[in-house]
Amino acid sequence: MKRLSPRIIGNLIGLAVTQVCRHPLRTGLTVIGVACGLFLFTMVEAMHRGLERATAANPEDRRLIVFREGRFCPNTSRLPERYGGDIARVPGVARVLPTLVVVSSCATGMDVVTFRGVPPADVASTLADPTSLAAWRERSDAVLVGPALAQRRGLRPGTVFEAAGVRATVAGLLTSDEVQYQNVAIAHLDTLQRLARSVGTVTQFDVVVADPATVDAVASAIDAVFAHETEPTRTSAEKAFVAQAAGEVLGLVAFARWVGLAAAAAVLVVVANTVLIAVRSRVQELAILAVIGYDSVAVAILVMAEGLILGLVGGVLGVAAAAVTLYVGGFSLTSEGFSVVFALDAGLIASALTITLLLGLLASVVPAWQAARRPVVAALRGG
Amino acid sequence: MIRADKPLAPAGADSGPRTQDPGLLICARGIAKVYRRGSTEVVPLDDLDLDVPRGQFLALMGPSGSGKTTLLNLLAGIDQPSRGSLHVAGTEIGQLSRSRLTRWRADTVGYIFQLYHLLPVLTAWENVELPLLLHPLSASDRARRVGLALDLVGLSGRGDHFPRQLSGGQEQRVAIARAIVADPPLLVADEPTGDLDREAAAQILALLRQLVVEQNKTVVMVTHDPRAATAADRVLHLEKGRLIETALAAGSGAS
């Protein structure tokens, strides 16, 4: 045999592909096993990444949430709408958005609908396309829905739906990338106040500060203004607030990550077992290859290529299945009105495929080493 | 002719120390093979000398356990002698490392098994192509060589058949095509007709003979069958690890 060249390595990989394809039952079962493991791993990691996106603080964050002190569920937080003017006068505050939040359930769930009532004039033009925004402003019962909610509930412009006692017509879809706009329905504040019998009150104020460095100071200043009111406030950075509100989700995701890791470990075992069985059932075949001139490196490449192919094909199928499921399902976990939208991005896809490749490689190292080191004469006798 | 425009690798190239005798393909001096089986020392071959000129068809005969297959494995570089020197195709193979010995085998030896040992999941074409995958040839070069090899063994129309779809004789011819496709100077055959009926066996022996005559291959064949041995130029008997030259039968391949 010549020294290994790219062409020879390509030939050996081609031979491994042929071997894998000519054992359809074994290959099929292994690929399905790997795909199931990677599907589970990807789903759990998508949930984890969604949680990170919703809660990981960034030095550039400028958003605050002003909530009723001692309350955690939007259904119980009630603040006078007039607080908005006082908050706007606090030094460092750039913008105040009074918001009434109505949720179909305060418990943690995967199909919670969150209505956020805001003054129509205050909705940023960047949240939706101009046509949808104009249609929404024209009708008091209209809502703009986030893409995850729309996908999950099959909502399109013109669709009428009902949740949490609110009947609404979809005017358009929200186009914002911000996490908290993915799973909500933006409604007119006065309409929602009337339906929720909360005229004159809101759940919270969404505040934007002028300078990110002053977030903590502005939060303290806002709470100081209302400290002696009958409805005192608790002001936090938005992501810290979400992290606190979604405490149950945090625990759930932390547990689920272990399940994801267990799935990855199962993939390792499945591939290792298959490659090991393949190598042991082909002792004579590998010995014949050795007689023909396949040295231990060539045999190891063949065996490891099989593991890599099985891992990669199963991984691609598992990740693709997860991507389709996440897209079609529009999954999100909502707790106390705040949503964690499952996030499958290019980084997660690359990580999942890298993991499956590494697992395939790792799983075939021992079988490859065994196959490469077996004495030819003994192996020819079937030993 | 299976012979390529130029050899894939000159015999013995880049494989280790060379011998100076160009007339001999095999030159063994005082080779012995010693195994340990538990506390017992088994010596299937002891102090054996053997010269095989290039282009000779040699038959090795002997009773079971006489060391025929052990000797064949040594000549093919599948195993290495415990003592003595063994030059094959210009290379002292007794001292080569495992990886260099394997590389040497790829360039120098075509092995034909009694039970054919084709890979069952590969077609005849793919089985024949196996040795060429270790050479940096283009796909078209490989295809040309495989086509020539299958043509030579009379199976050019069976390339897409799997081993289970072939008769024993056809399987053995595919195995021969696999053995010659990389154009090695030495073919070793371990009872190549042992699992075949008389007609198929005669075809295989004629094919081996043809390779010797037309392509100057050196063939070393182990056989139990005296009729098969008559196809050879020379017959050696192994008795208790020693070689005894036997007079050729009338009508042998050499005649």
XYZ file of C-alpha atoms in Angstrom:
638
model
C 0.000 0.000 0.000
C 1.184 3.498 -0.775
C 1.456 6.070 1.945
C -2.007 7.348 2.779
C -3.001 10.090 0.385
C -6.265 12.038 0.287
C -7.373 9.863 -2.619
C -6.708 6.632 -0.702
C -8.487 7.994 2.372
C -11.376 8.932 0.084
C -11.393 5.364 -1.303
C -11.509 3.931 2.218
C -14.346 6.240 3.246
C -16.199 5.251 0.086
C -15.748 1.586 1.033
C -17.065 2.331 4.530
C -20.123 4.043 3.010
C -20.739 0.963 0.853
C -20.453 -1.319 3.890
C -22.882 0.839 5.865
C -25.382 0.977 3.004
C -25.229 -2.792 2.410
C -26.320 -3.531 5.988
C -29.620 -1.645 5.841
C -31.246 -3.180 8.935
C -28.289 -2.663 11.241
C -27.605 0.777 9.815
C -31.264 1.777 9.945
C -31.704 0.767 13.573
C -28.503 2.502 14.618
C -29.308 5.667 12.718
C -32.788 5.759 14.272
C -31.255 5.319 17.733
C -28.769 8.125 17.127
C -31.462 10.340 15.612
C -33.726 9.865 18.662
C -30.872 10.736 21.012
C -29.863 13.816 19.037
C -33.496 14.886 18.680
C -33.903 14.854 22.445
C -30.545 16.554 22.982
C -31.351 19.303 20.454
C -34.809 19.957 21.893
C -33.443 20.277 25.416
C -30.580 22.490 24.287
C -33.009 24.650 22.275
C -35.011 25.128 25.472
C -31.826 25.967 27.374
C -30.697 28.453 24.743
C -34.129 30.067 24.741
C -33.842 30.480 28.490
C -30.370 31.969 28.136
C -31.597 34.436 25.544
C -34.437 35.489 27.818
C -32.460 35.798 31.027
C -28.761 36.340 30.308
C -27.913 39.913 31.262
C -26.063 42.125 28.811
C -24.199 45.330 29.771
C -26.040 47.080 26.943
C -29.504 46.249 28.333
C -31.509 49.377 29.010
C -34.900 47.954 29.858
C -36.538 47.880 33.271
C -39.788 46.347 34.473
C -41.717 48.172 37.145
C -43.954 45.655 38.943
C -46.116 45.725 42.040
C -43.935 44.936 45.062
C -44.498 41.474 46.525
C -46.471 40.243 43.499
C -45.207 37.824 40.895
C -48.163 36.916 38.705
C -49.459 39.486 36.228
C -53.004 38.731 37.394
C -52.223 40.095 40.865
C -49.896 42.984 40.026
C -51.973 46.152 39.763
C -50.440 49.630 39.547
C -52.247 52.913 38.879
C -51.794 54.024 35.272
C -50.977 57.501 36.532
C -47.633 56.214 37.837
C -46.460 56.500 34.230
C -46.125 60.262 34.420
C -44.151 60.109 37.680
C -41.817 57.456 36.266
C -41.192 59.529 33.136
C -39.976 62.371 35.356
C -37.331 60.218 37.099
C -33.899 61.365 35.868
C -32.404 58.938 33.334
C -35.719 57.525 32.099
C -36.022 57.773 28.319
C -39.379 56.073 27.713
C -42.240 54.564 29.708
C -44.764 52.087 28.351
C -47.741 51.276 30.608
C -48.645 47.629 30.036
C -51.543 45.513 31.144
C -50.697 41.825 30.982
C -53.466 39.246 30.816
C -52.469 35.591 30.793
C -54.528 32.493 30.242
C -52.663 30.902 33.193
C -50.152 32.045 35.759
C -48.800 28.514 36.042
C -45.916 27.283 33.942
C -47.159 25.892 30.647
C -46.371 25.378 27.002
C -49.537 26.908 25.565
C -50.039 29.982 27.690
C -51.363 32.982 25.780
C -50.105 36.337 27.026
C -51.924 39.525 26.051
C -50.018 42.745 26.530
C -52.210 45.835 26.379
C -50.311 49.002 25.441
C -51.387 52.472 24.272
C -51.637 52.273 20.447
C -49.736 55.498 19.986
C -46.780 54.216 21.994
C -46.111 51.023 20.033
C -42.766 51.241 18.260
C -42.982 51.164 14.495
C -40.239 48.513 14.476
C -42.494 45.889 16.061
C -44.454 45.113 12.898
C -44.689 46.045 9.254
C -46.523 49.338 8.510
C -49.608 47.674 7.020
C -50.129 45.405 10.021
C -49.467 48.265 12.406
C -52.008 50.508 10.648
C -54.603 47.727 10.653
C -54.000 47.128 14.354
C -54.363 50.803 15.244
C -57.679 51.020 13.353
C -59.466 48.269 15.285
C -59.734 48.296 19.056
C -60.149 44.488 19.210
C -57.130 43.851 16.991
C -53.919 42.220 18.166
C -50.422 41.819 16.771
C -49.163 38.305 17.514
C -45.644 37.006 17.990
C -44.329 34.420 15.502
C -44.123 31.578 18.050
C -47.729 32.091 19.161
C -48.906 32.422 15.563
C -47.133 29.203 14.545
C -48.381 27.259 17.546
C -51.999 28.361 17.225
C -52.063 28.634 13.438
C -52.907 32.351 13.562
C -52.894 34.497 10.437
C -54.079 38.054 9.732
C -57.857 38.053 9.975
C -58.030 35.050 12.324
C -60.287 35.537 15.331
C -59.237 33.694 18.478
C -60.136 33.704 22.136
C -58.010 33.119 25.215
C -58.059 34.278 28.834
C -61.568 35.679 28.248
C -60.292 37.969 25.476
C -61.681 37.664 21.954
C -59.333 39.228 19.433
C -58.742 39.565 15.709
C -55.217 39.133 14.347
C -54.136 42.285 12.498
C -50.639 41.043 11.706
C -47.481 39.422 12.991
C -44.829 40.992 15.169
C -41.494 41.174 13.404
C -39.306 42.052 16.388
C -36.464 39.644 17.271
C -36.816 40.411 20.968
C -37.553 37.335 23.057
C -40.542 38.766 24.897
C -42.335 39.569 21.628
C -42.162 36.010 20.277
C -45.054 34.549 22.238
C -47.397 37.458 22.982
C -50.442 39.178 21.549
C -50.177 42.974 21.627
C -53.615 44.495 22.278
C -55.002 48.011 22.769
C -54.537 48.990 26.417
C -57.987 50.528 26.899
C -59.704 47.527 25.323
C -57.830 45.093 27.516
C -58.456 47.229 30.618
C -62.180 47.169 29.873
C -62.256 43.426 29.286
C -60.185 42.745 32.405
C -62.177 45.194 34.469
C -58.946 47.079 35.207
C -59.691 50.525 33.886
C -57.122 52.958 35.224
C -54.648 50.304 36.277
C -51.874 48.406 34.586
C -49.769 45.345 35.446
C -46.398 46.922 34.906
C -44.459 49.693 33.273
C -41.814 48.842 30.683
C -39.108 51.469 31.093
C -36.172 52.265 28.827
C -33.292 54.186 30.423
C -31.081 56.588 28.508
C -27.771 55.178 29.736
C -27.246 51.426 30.344
C -24.791 52.237 33.117
C -27.592 53.860 35.157
C -30.025 50.917 35.103
C -29.643 50.065 38.804
C -29.692 53.677 39.933
C -32.817 54.479 37.911
C -34.534 51.329 39.243
C -33.849 52.406 42.832
C -35.012 55.941 42.093
C -38.311 54.701 40.629
C -39.009 52.472 43.651
C -38.165 55.359 45.987
C -40.837 57.534 44.318
C -43.584 55.026 45.161
C -42.210 53.624 48.414
C -44.918 55.259 50.511
C -47.803 54.711 48.137
C -50.459 52.070 48.850
C -49.186 50.232 45.778
C -45.385 50.309 46.109
C -43.234 49.083 43.208
C -40.340 46.731 42.620
C -38.207 47.670 39.640
C -35.708 45.254 38.073
C -33.687 44.884 34.905
C -35.951 43.108 32.407
C -33.839 39.943 32.115
C -33.334 39.650 35.852
C -37.075 40.048 36.249
C -37.731 37.295 33.707
C -35.194 35.033 35.420
C -37.000 35.528 38.730
C -40.476 35.170 37.238
C -39.468 32.067 35.321
C -37.847 30.396 38.322
C -39.878 27.221 37.815
C -38.756 27.072 34.199
C -35.132 27.449 35.245
C -35.384 24.373 37.456
C -37.195 22.448 34.764
C -34.629 23.303 32.114
C -31.732 22.454 34.427
C -33.264 19.016 34.961
C -34.000 18.610 31.263
C -30.354 19.328 30.431
C -29.393 16.194 32.325
C -31.888 14.310 30.190
C -30.219 15.796 27.112
C -26.792 14.709 28.309
C -28.149 11.237 29.028
C -29.469 11.165 25.455
C -26.001 12.061 24.152
C -24.499 9.290 26.291
C -27.075 6.872 24.876
C -25.969 7.848 21.374
C -22.393 7.011 22.338
C -23.423 3.577 23.595
C -25.621 2.861 20.554
C -22.874 3.679 18.049
C -20.156 1.940 20.068
C -22.289 -1.178 20.377
C -23.088 -1.262 16.669
C -19.512 -0.698 15.554
C -18.229 -3.250 18.049
C -20.733 -5.855 16.860
C -19.886 -5.014 13.244
C -16.182 -5.457 13.904
C -16.629 -8.704 15.849
C -18.897 -10.169 13.208
C -16.367 -9.275 10.540
C -13.179 -10.595 12.097
C -12.478 -12.749 9.036
C -13.437 -10.019 6.583
C -11.027 -7.601 8.224
C -8.343 -10.296 8.223
C -8.877 -10.785 4.496
C -8.460 -7.058 3.992
C -5.228 -7.287 5.984
C -4.020 -10.128 3.732
C -4.855 -8.014 0.680
C -2.683 -5.250 2.085
C -4.894 -3.115 4.330
C -2.579 -2.116 7.159
C -3.741 -1.275 10.670
C -4.194 2.398 9.770
C -6.389 1.560 6.779
C -8.459 -0.890 8.844
C -8.810 1.696 11.617
C -9.917 4.321 9.085
C -12.532 1.919 7.716
C -13.929 1.107 11.157
C -13.880 4.690 12.385
C -15.444 5.941 9.175
C -18.358 3.590 9.788
C -18.835 5.038 13.273
C -18.615 8.578 11.937
C -21.075 7.897 9.128
C -23.604 6.312 11.477
C -23.209 9.157 13.961
C -23.365 11.890 11.349
C -26.357 10.527 9.436
C -28.269 9.882 12.679
C -27.260 13.290 13.995
C -28.371 15.132 10.864
C -31.716 13.327 10.932
C -32.186 13.996 14.659
C -31.329 17.695 14.366
C -33.487 18.061 11.244
C -36.408 16.401 13.047
C -35.911 18.750 15.991
C -35.783 21.775 13.670
C -38.999 20.771 11.923
C -40.716 20.025 15.244
C -39.657 23.353 16.733
C -40.713 25.254 13.626
C -44.087 23.580 13.312
C -44.775 23.491 17.041
C -43.564 27.023 17.876
C -42.820 25.754 21.377
C -42.339 28.039 24.331
C -42.489 27.724 28.070
C -44.415 30.506 29.760
C -44.339 31.223 33.453
C -46.138 34.148 35.051
C -46.542 35.850 31.733
C -42.931 35.616 30.629
C -41.978 33.255 27.849
C -38.937 31.178 27.061
C -39.093 30.428 23.348
C -37.171 27.344 22.206
C -34.300 28.678 20.123
C -32.681 26.529 17.431
C -29.959 28.591 15.815
C -26.968 27.847 13.598
C -24.724 27.617 16.662
C -26.859 24.888 18.225
C -27.044 22.955 14.946
C -23.247 23.139 14.599
C -22.798 22.049 18.232
C -25.178 19.109 17.882
C -23.493 17.886 14.698
C -20.036 18.322 16.218
C -21.129 16.339 19.257
C -22.538 13.530 17.139
C -19.326 13.415 15.077
C -17.192 13.306 18.212
C -19.420 10.627 19.715
C -19.184 8.581 16.508
C -15.424 8.930 16.587
C -15.173 8.153 20.275
C -17.499 5.167 19.958
C -15.393 3.605 17.215
C -11.948 4.149 18.706
C -11.902 0.945 20.756
C -13.378 -1.282 18.001
C -10.946 0.257 15.506
C -8.013 -0.380 17.794
C -9.142 -3.971 18.368
C -9.583 -4.573 14.642
C -6.238 -3.013 13.761
C -4.246 -4.973 16.334
C -5.736 -8.441 15.762
C -3.118 -10.906 14.442
C -3.942 -11.813 10.837
C -3.300 -15.552 11.069
C -5.528 -15.979 14.115
C -8.212 -13.773 12.587
C -8.190 -15.814 9.365
C -9.016 -18.860 11.437
C -11.965 -16.868 12.763
C -10.411 -16.202 16.146
C -3.344 -9.165 -20.182
C -3.942 -7.826 -16.710
C -0.484 -6.272 -16.640
C -0.836 -2.514 -16.387
C 1.010 -0.017 -18.563
C 3.393 0.311 -15.674
C 3.404 -1.636 -12.403
C 1.536 -0.131 -9.429
C 4.783 -0.568 -7.499
C 7.974 -2.392 -8.385
C 8.150 -5.540 -6.283
C 9.963 -4.843 -3.078
C 10.020 -1.087 -3.621
C 10.148 0.904 -0.420
C 9.762 -2.201 1.651
C 13.084 -3.032 3.192
C 16.417 -4.744 2.596
C 16.906 -6.234 -0.901
C 18.515 -9.453 -2.026
C 20.893 -9.514 -5.009
C 19.650 -12.649 -6.781
C 17.294 -11.494 -9.540
C 16.541 -14.983 -10.849
C 14.800 -16.180 -7.725
C 11.510 -14.789 -6.549
C 11.674 -16.734 -3.297
C 14.850 -17.601 -1.424
C 14.439 -19.145 2.036
C 17.407 -20.249 4.122
C 17.061 -22.148 7.371
C 13.616 -20.790 8.141
C 11.725 -22.158 11.106
C 8.437 -21.368 12.718
C 7.975 -21.943 16.407
C 4.699 -21.455 18.291
C 4.107 -21.670 21.974
C 0.888 -23.367 22.918
C 0.771 -23.025 26.683
C 3.987 -24.528 27.943
C 4.420 -26.629 24.806
C 6.654 -25.538 21.937
C 5.243 -26.419 18.524
C 7.610 -26.418 15.523
C 5.602 -26.865 12.301
C 8.598 -25.846 10.160
C 12.268 -26.298 10.998
C 15.487 -25.373 9.155
C 13.801 -25.217 5.776
C 15.517 -24.081 2.556
C 13.529 -23.193 -0.551
C 14.318 -21.508 -3.850
C 11.533 -20.639 -6.277
C 12.500 -19.057 -9.603
C 10.361 -16.322 -11.098
C 7.597 -17.651 -13.318
C 7.422 -21.093 -11.672
C 4.225 -22.870 -10.667
C 5.053 -24.716 -7.453
C 2.709 -27.156 -5.741
C 3.178 -27.897 -2.040
C 1.714 -31.173 -0.852
C 1.735 -33.051 2.377
C -0.483 -34.524 5.057
C -2.568 -32.406 7.363
C -0.450 -30.708 10.001
C 2.713 -30.980 7.936
C 3.140 -27.202 7.870
C 1.971 -26.442 4.314
C -0.267 -23.540 5.247
C 2.316 -22.266 7.730
C 4.902 -22.171 4.942
C 2.429 -20.520 2.584
C 1.661 -17.860 5.181
C 5.372 -17.183 5.616
C 5.931 -16.869 1.851
C 2.916 -14.558 1.594
C 4.139 -12.347 4.424
C 1.070 -13.040 6.537
C 3.291 -14.537 9.192
C 7.013 -14.207 9.863
C 9.641 -16.918 10.482
C 11.008 -17.382 13.980
C 14.458 -18.093 12.553
C 16.274 -17.954 9.224
C 16.207 -15.561 6.295
C 13.372 -15.251 3.830
C 13.752 -13.144 0.712
C 10.681 -12.740 -1.457
C 10.644 -10.545 -4.557
C 13.900 -8.990 -3.505
C 12.965 -8.152 0.060
C 14.017 -9.775 3.328
C 10.555 -9.994 4.807
C 11.462 -11.777 8.027
C 12.542 -8.533 9.658
C 9.889 -6.134 8.376
C 7.621 -4.367 10.807
C 3.964 -5.291 10.717
C 2.960 -2.182 8.797
C 5.812 -2.448 6.253
C 5.038 -6.134 5.792
C 1.402 -5.267 5.059
C 2.475 -2.628 2.550
C 4.867 -5.110 0.963
C 2.038 -7.648 0.720
C -0.189 -5.146 -1.065
C 2.419 -4.701 -3.784
C 3.847 -8.197 -4.026
C 1.375 -10.949 -3.146
C -2.005 -12.048 -4.384
C -3.618 -14.548 -1.997
C -6.215 -17.082 -3.120
C -8.112 -18.865 -0.348
C -9.747 -22.270 -0.400
C -13.086 -20.776 0.600
C -12.666 -17.747 -1.700
C -13.290 -15.290 1.156
C -15.049 -12.682 -0.913
C -16.735 -9.935 1.073
C -20.403 -10.923 0.893
C -21.825 -7.394 0.868
C -19.693 -6.328 -2.078
C -20.324 -7.192 -5.718
C -17.779 -9.160 -7.728
C -16.559 -5.887 -9.221
C -16.182 -4.262 -5.791
C -14.392 -7.311 -4.408
C -11.879 -7.219 -7.242
C -11.443 -3.487 -6.778
C -10.484 -3.834 -3.079
C -6.683 -4.036 -3.523
C -6.714 -1.038 -5.873
C -8.341 1.196 -3.248
C -4.948 1.249 -1.555
C -3.339 2.855 -4.579
C -3.725 6.483 -5.653
C -5.371 5.571 -8.951
C -8.150 7.507 -10.617
C -11.581 5.884 -10.727
C -11.235 5.318 -14.456
C -7.841 3.610 -13.994
C -9.332 1.371 -11.318
C -12.289 0.553 -13.534
C -9.992 -0.344 -16.421
C -7.887 -2.672 -14.265
C -10.910 -4.338 -12.650
C -12.480 -4.789 -16.068
C -9.294 -6.419 -17.398
C -9.031 -8.730 -14.380
C -12.636 -9.870 -14.616
C -12.243 -10.332 -18.343
C -9.162 -12.473 -17.801
C -11.018 -14.816 -15.451
C -14.004 -14.931 -17.822
C -16.444 -13.067 -15.624
C -16.712 -9.719 -17.352
C -20.502 -9.996 -17.411
C -20.823 -10.823 -13.718
C -19.329 -7.722 -12.142
C -22.579 -6.639 -10.537
C -23.316 -10.048 -9.026
C -22.935 -10.589 -5.297
C -20.982 -13.662 -4.140
C -24.202 -15.430 -3.139
C -25.332 -15.158 -6.754
C -22.241 -16.966 -8.079
C -21.237 -20.631 -8.179
C -18.202 -21.827 -6.220
C -16.060 -21.876 -9.334
C -17.141 -18.368 -10.252
C -16.443 -17.136 -6.733
C -12.954 -18.584 -6.925
C -12.396 -16.884 -10.270
C -13.460 -13.580 -8.720
C -10.966 -14.270 -5.919
C -8.260 -14.865 -8.513
C -9.182 -11.619 -10.261
C -8.852 -9.883 -6.885
C -5.452 -11.500 -6.383
C -4.073 -10.373 -9.726
C -5.706 -6.974 -10.166
C -2.799 -5.079 -8.549
C -0.366 -7.066 -10.715
C 1.690 -8.729 -7.941
C 4.578 -10.982 -9.029
C 3.637 -13.743 -6.561
C 0.337 -15.599 -6.245
C -0.153 -17.937 -3.299
C -3.116 -20.276 -3.283
C -4.240 -22.304 -0.293
C -6.070 -25.338 -1.708
C -7.807 -23.221 -4.352
C -9.690 -26.227 -5.758
C -10.460 -27.899 -2.437
C -14.070 -26.764 -2.397
C -14.832 -27.197 -6.086
C -16.148 -29.967 -8.298
C -13.795 -31.551 -10.823
C -14.793 -29.377 -13.763
C -14.567 -26.106 -11.844
C -11.266 -27.215 -10.317
C -9.843 -27.910 -13.774
C -10.869 -24.424 -14.912
C -9.199 -22.791 -11.912
C -5.976 -24.751 -12.422
C -5.970 -23.856 -16.110
C -6.387 -20.230 -15.150
C -3.450 -20.349 -12.729
C -1.385 -22.064 -15.399
C -2.350 -19.339 -17.860
C -1.173 -16.658 -15.421
C 2.205 -18.352 -15.146
C 2.652 -18.826 -18.877
C 1.211 -15.573 -20.162
C 2.070 -13.171 -17.369
C 5.140 -14.756 -15.821
C 3.467 -14.914 -12.411
C 5.050 -17.112 -9.785
C 2.431 -19.357 -8.205
C 2.824 -21.310 -4.973
C -0.159 -23.577 -4.395
C -0.920 -25.793 -1.432
C -3.014 -28.798 -2.371
C -4.038 -32.219 -1.123
C -5.099 -33.261 -4.584
C -2.466 -35.063 -6.700
C -4.450 -34.213 -9.829
C -4.252 -30.526 -8.982
C -0.523 -30.851 -8.419
C -0.056 -32.020 -11.988
C -0.840 -28.506 -13.151
C 2.354 -27.313 -11.469
C 5.890 -27.105 -12.820
C 7.255 -28.548 -9.606
C 5.868 -30.433 -6.637
C 7.304 -30.399 -3.129
C 6.163 -32.573 -0.264
C 6.273 -31.365 3.285
C 6.894 -34.111 5.808
C 7.268 -33.211 9.469
C 8.428 -29.712 8.632
C 10.914 -30.775 5.935
C 10.632 -30.338 2.156
C 11.068 -33.308 -0.185
C 11.222 -32.777 -3.936
C 8.880 -35.016 -5.883
C 9.266 -36.156 -9.452
C 6.666 -34.561 -11.709
C 3.815 -36.699 -12.857
C 3.468 -37.321 -16.529
C 1.316 -34.723 -18.225
C 2.079 -32.110 -15.608
C 1.772 -28.465 -16.319
C 5.480 -28.207 -17.050
C 5.302 -30.649 -19.871
